[in-house]
Amino acid sequence: MHKYIILFFSATLILSACKHGTTDQPIIEREQMVGLLTDLHIVDGGMYNMVSINADTLYKYGTARYLALFKRHHVDSSEFRRSLRYYAGKPVELEAMYDEILKHLADKTDSANKALLKSNNGQRPKVY
């Protein structure tokens, strides 16, 4: 019986030391994360249009852009990864965030299209 008591308390001690889904390190606030992810998707889209899709090329041209993006939002890559993991663990909240992100991207696209039409005197550009 003594062995089972020791085993029970040892297991309880070990399991209580584990942190399930909690972190002592701060995560990026929701609104800042929405802005960061919006800008991140804009950078991704721009890179796919500018360079051929090759892992080495994307790494070569993308690293500097991602680092500049993180610097502009005052975060680093490890904080971003940790925050993204945190929000991925809360799918309902992440889905709501992506609803906002999609709205921001649509607004930016609409603004860019209006500016393009204005610069072309109201005529749509020719697609070749």
mmCIF file of C-alpha atoms in Angstrom:
data_model
loop_
_atom_site.group_PDB
_atom_site.id
_atom_site.type_symbol
_atom_site.label_atom_id
_atom_site.label_comp_id
_atom_site.label_asym_id
_atom_site.label_seq_id
_atom_site.Cartn_x
_atom_site.Cartn_y
_atom_site.Cartn_z
ATOM 1 C CA MET A 1 0.000 0.000 0.000
ATOM 2 C CA HIS A 2 2.887 2.312 0.818
ATOM 3 C CA LYS A 3 4.222 1.954 -2.775
ATOM 4 C CA TYR A 4 0.863 3.041 -4.248
ATOM 5 C CA ILE A 5 0.704 6.137 -2.074
ATOM 6 C CA ILE A 6 4.226 7.143 -3.073
ATOM 7 C CA LEU A 7 3.414 6.440 -6.742
ATOM 8 C CA PHE A 8 0.214 8.511 -6.526
ATOM 9 C CA PHE A 9 1.954 11.531 -4.968
ATOM 10 C CA SER A 10 4.906 11.251 -7.382
ATOM 11 C CA ALA A 11 2.552 11.220 -10.369
ATOM 12 C CA THR A 12 0.576 14.137 -8.918
ATOM 13 C CA LEU A 13 3.783 16.125 -8.394
ATOM 14 C CA ILE A 14 5.020 15.440 -11.934
ATOM 15 C CA LEU A 15 1.673 16.253 -13.550
ATOM 16 C CA SER A 16 1.252 19.441 -11.544
ATOM 17 C CA ALA A 17 4.604 20.650 -12.885
ATOM 18 C CA CYS A 18 3.269 20.437 -16.440
ATOM 19 C CA LYS A 19 1.703 23.581 -17.843
ATOM 20 C CA HIS A 20 -1.225 22.812 -20.098
ATOM 21 C CA GLY A 21 -1.740 25.653 -22.593
ATOM 22 C CA THR A 22 -0.415 28.373 -20.323
ATOM 23 C CA THR A 23 2.656 30.424 -20.862
ATOM 24 C CA ASP A 24 4.576 32.885 -18.748
ATOM 25 C CA GLN A 25 5.702 34.685 -21.865
ATOM 26 C CA PRO A 26 3.399 37.363 -23.221
ATOM 27 C CA ILE A 27 1.436 36.885 -26.402
ATOM 28 C CA ILE A 28 0.519 39.518 -28.963
ATOM 29 C CA GLU A 29 -2.764 41.259 -28.193
ATOM 30 C CA ARG A 30 -5.693 40.372 -30.434
ATOM 31 C CA GLU A 31 -5.965 43.702 -32.303
ATOM 32 C CA GLN A 32 -2.233 43.902 -32.896
ATOM 33 C CA MET A 33 -2.261 40.288 -34.115
ATOM 34 C CA VAL A 34 -5.071 41.093 -36.577
ATOM 35 C CA GLY A 35 -3.026 43.976 -37.998
ATOM 36 C CA LEU A 36 0.122 41.872 -38.130
ATOM 37 C CA LEU A 37 -1.609 38.977 -39.901
ATOM 38 C CA THR A 38 -3.242 41.388 -42.360
ATOM 39 C CA ASP A 39 0.137 42.876 -43.265
ATOM 40 C CA LEU A 40 1.699 39.413 -43.345
ATOM 41 C CA HIS A 41 -0.810 38.217 -45.935
ATOM 42 C CA ILE A 42 -0.175 41.327 -48.024
ATOM 43 C CA VAL A 43 3.566 40.612 -47.945
ATOM 44 C CA ASP A 44 2.923 36.957 -48.844
ATOM 45 C CA GLY A 45 0.715 37.924 -51.764
ATOM 46 C CA GLY A 46 3.236 40.429 -53.040
ATOM 47 C CA MET A 47 6.057 37.918 -52.864
ATOM 48 C CA TYR A 48 4.158 35.260 -54.776
ATOM 49 C CA ASN A 49 3.456 37.750 -57.558
ATOM 50 C CA MET A 50 7.029 39.029 -57.750
ATOM 51 C CA VAL A 51 9.196 35.923 -57.543
ATOM 52 C CA SER A 52 8.936 32.425 -58.842
ATOM 53 C CA ILE A 53 7.626 29.979 -56.308
ATOM 54 C CA ASN A 54 10.811 28.315 -55.200
ATOM 55 C CA ALA A 55 11.685 27.642 -51.589
ATOM 56 C CA ASP A 56 15.178 29.148 -51.882
ATOM 57 C CA THR A 57 13.944 32.259 -53.660
ATOM 58 C CA LEU A 58 11.128 32.820 -51.182
ATOM 59 C CA TYR A 59 13.570 32.407 -48.301
ATOM 60 C CA LYS A 60 16.072 34.777 -49.893
ATOM 61 C CA TYR A 61 13.585 37.566 -50.632
ATOM 62 C CA GLY A 62 11.080 36.876 -47.878
ATOM 63 C CA THR A 63 13.267 36.903 -44.782
ATOM 64 C CA ALA A 64 14.076 40.599 -44.959
ATOM 65 C CA ARG A 65 10.433 41.477 -45.595
ATOM 66 C CA TYR A 66 9.198 39.405 -42.670
ATOM 67 C CA LEU A 67 11.822 40.872 -40.351
ATOM 68 C CA ALA A 68 10.871 44.399 -41.439
ATOM 69 C CA LEU A 69 7.211 43.561 -40.846
ATOM 70 C CA PHE A 70 7.924 42.245 -37.348
ATOM 71 C CA LYS A 71 10.029 45.317 -36.590
ATOM 72 C CA ARG A 72 7.220 47.633 -37.757
ATOM 73 C CA HIS A 73 4.789 45.846 -35.399
ATOM 74 C CA HIS A 74 7.373 45.755 -32.551
ATOM 75 C CA VAL A 75 7.428 41.950 -32.251
ATOM 76 C CA ASP A 76 9.966 39.255 -33.003
ATOM 77 C CA SER A 77 9.529 35.971 -34.834
ATOM 78 C CA SER A 78 9.459 33.841 -31.687
ATOM 79 C CA GLU A 79 6.767 36.030 -30.132
ATOM 80 C CA PHE A 80 4.775 35.767 -33.363
ATOM 81 C CA ARG A 81 5.089 31.966 -33.472
ATOM 82 C CA ARG A 82 4.124 31.660 -29.805
ATOM 83 C CA SER A 83 1.105 33.930 -30.305
ATOM 84 C CA LEU A 84 0.006 32.126 -33.446
ATOM 85 C CA ARG A 85 0.177 28.803 -31.576
ATOM 86 C CA TYR A 86 -1.883 30.337 -28.761
ATOM 87 C CA TYR A 87 -4.608 31.619 -31.096
ATOM 88 C CA ALA A 88 -4.585 28.362 -33.088
ATOM 89 C CA GLY A 89 -5.528 26.639 -29.844
ATOM 90 C CA LYS A 90 -8.660 28.820 -29.765
ATOM 91 C CA PRO A 91 -10.225 28.159 -33.183
ATOM 92 C CA VAL A 92 -13.403 30.168 -32.584
ATOM 93 C CA GLU A 93 -11.395 33.259 -31.693
ATOM 94 C CA LEU A 94 -8.991 32.699 -34.599
ATOM 95 C CA GLU A 95 -11.911 32.396 -37.013
ATOM 96 C CA ALA A 96 -13.326 35.700 -35.737
ATOM 97 C CA MET A 97 -9.887 37.266 -36.187
ATOM 98 C CA TYR A 98 -9.719 36.026 -39.764
ATOM 99 C CA ASP A 99 -13.148 37.481 -40.468
ATOM 100 C CA GLU A 100 -11.663 40.865 -39.505
ATOM 101 C CA ILE A 101 -8.497 40.180 -41.512
ATOM 102 C CA LEU A 102 -10.511 39.356 -44.625
ATOM 103 C CA LYS A 103 -12.519 42.555 -44.182
ATOM 104 C CA HIS A 104 -9.324 44.610 -43.848
ATOM 105 C CA LEU A 105 -7.864 42.954 -46.966
ATOM 106 C CA ALA A 106 -11.066 43.606 -48.933
ATOM 107 C CA ASP A 107 -11.039 47.264 -47.839
ATOM 108 C CA LYS A 108 -7.401 47.639 -48.903
ATOM 109 C CA THR A 109 -8.128 45.978 -52.240
ATOM 110 C CA ASP A 110 -11.079 48.285 -52.840
ATOM 111 C CA SER A 111 -8.960 51.335 -51.997
ATOM 112 C CA ALA A 112 -6.184 50.196 -54.324
ATOM 113 C CA ASN A 113 -8.672 49.555 -57.144
ATOM 114 C CA LYS A 114 -10.232 53.007 -56.704
ATOM 115 C CA ALA A 115 -6.815 54.649 -56.788
ATOM 116 C CA LEU A 116 -5.891 52.684 -59.897
ATOM 117 C CA LEU A 117 -9.103 53.686 -61.650
ATOM 118 C CA LYS A 118 -8.536 57.322 -60.675
ATOM 119 C CA SER A 119 -4.986 57.271 -62.032
ATOM 120 C CA ASN A 120 -6.245 55.763 -65.318
ATOM 121 C CA ASN A 121 -8.936 58.444 -65.712
ATOM 122 C CA GLY A 122 -11.731 56.006 -64.920
ATOM 123 C CA GLN A 123 -10.653 53.343 -67.416
ATOM 124 C CA ARG A 124 -9.849 49.823 -66.317
ATOM 125 C CA PRO A 125 -6.283 48.744 -67.106
ATOM 126 C CA LYS A 126 -5.830 46.261 -69.941
ATOM 127 C CA VAL A 127 -5.040 42.720 -68.886
ATOM 128 C CA TYR A 128 -2.596 40.938 -71.153
#
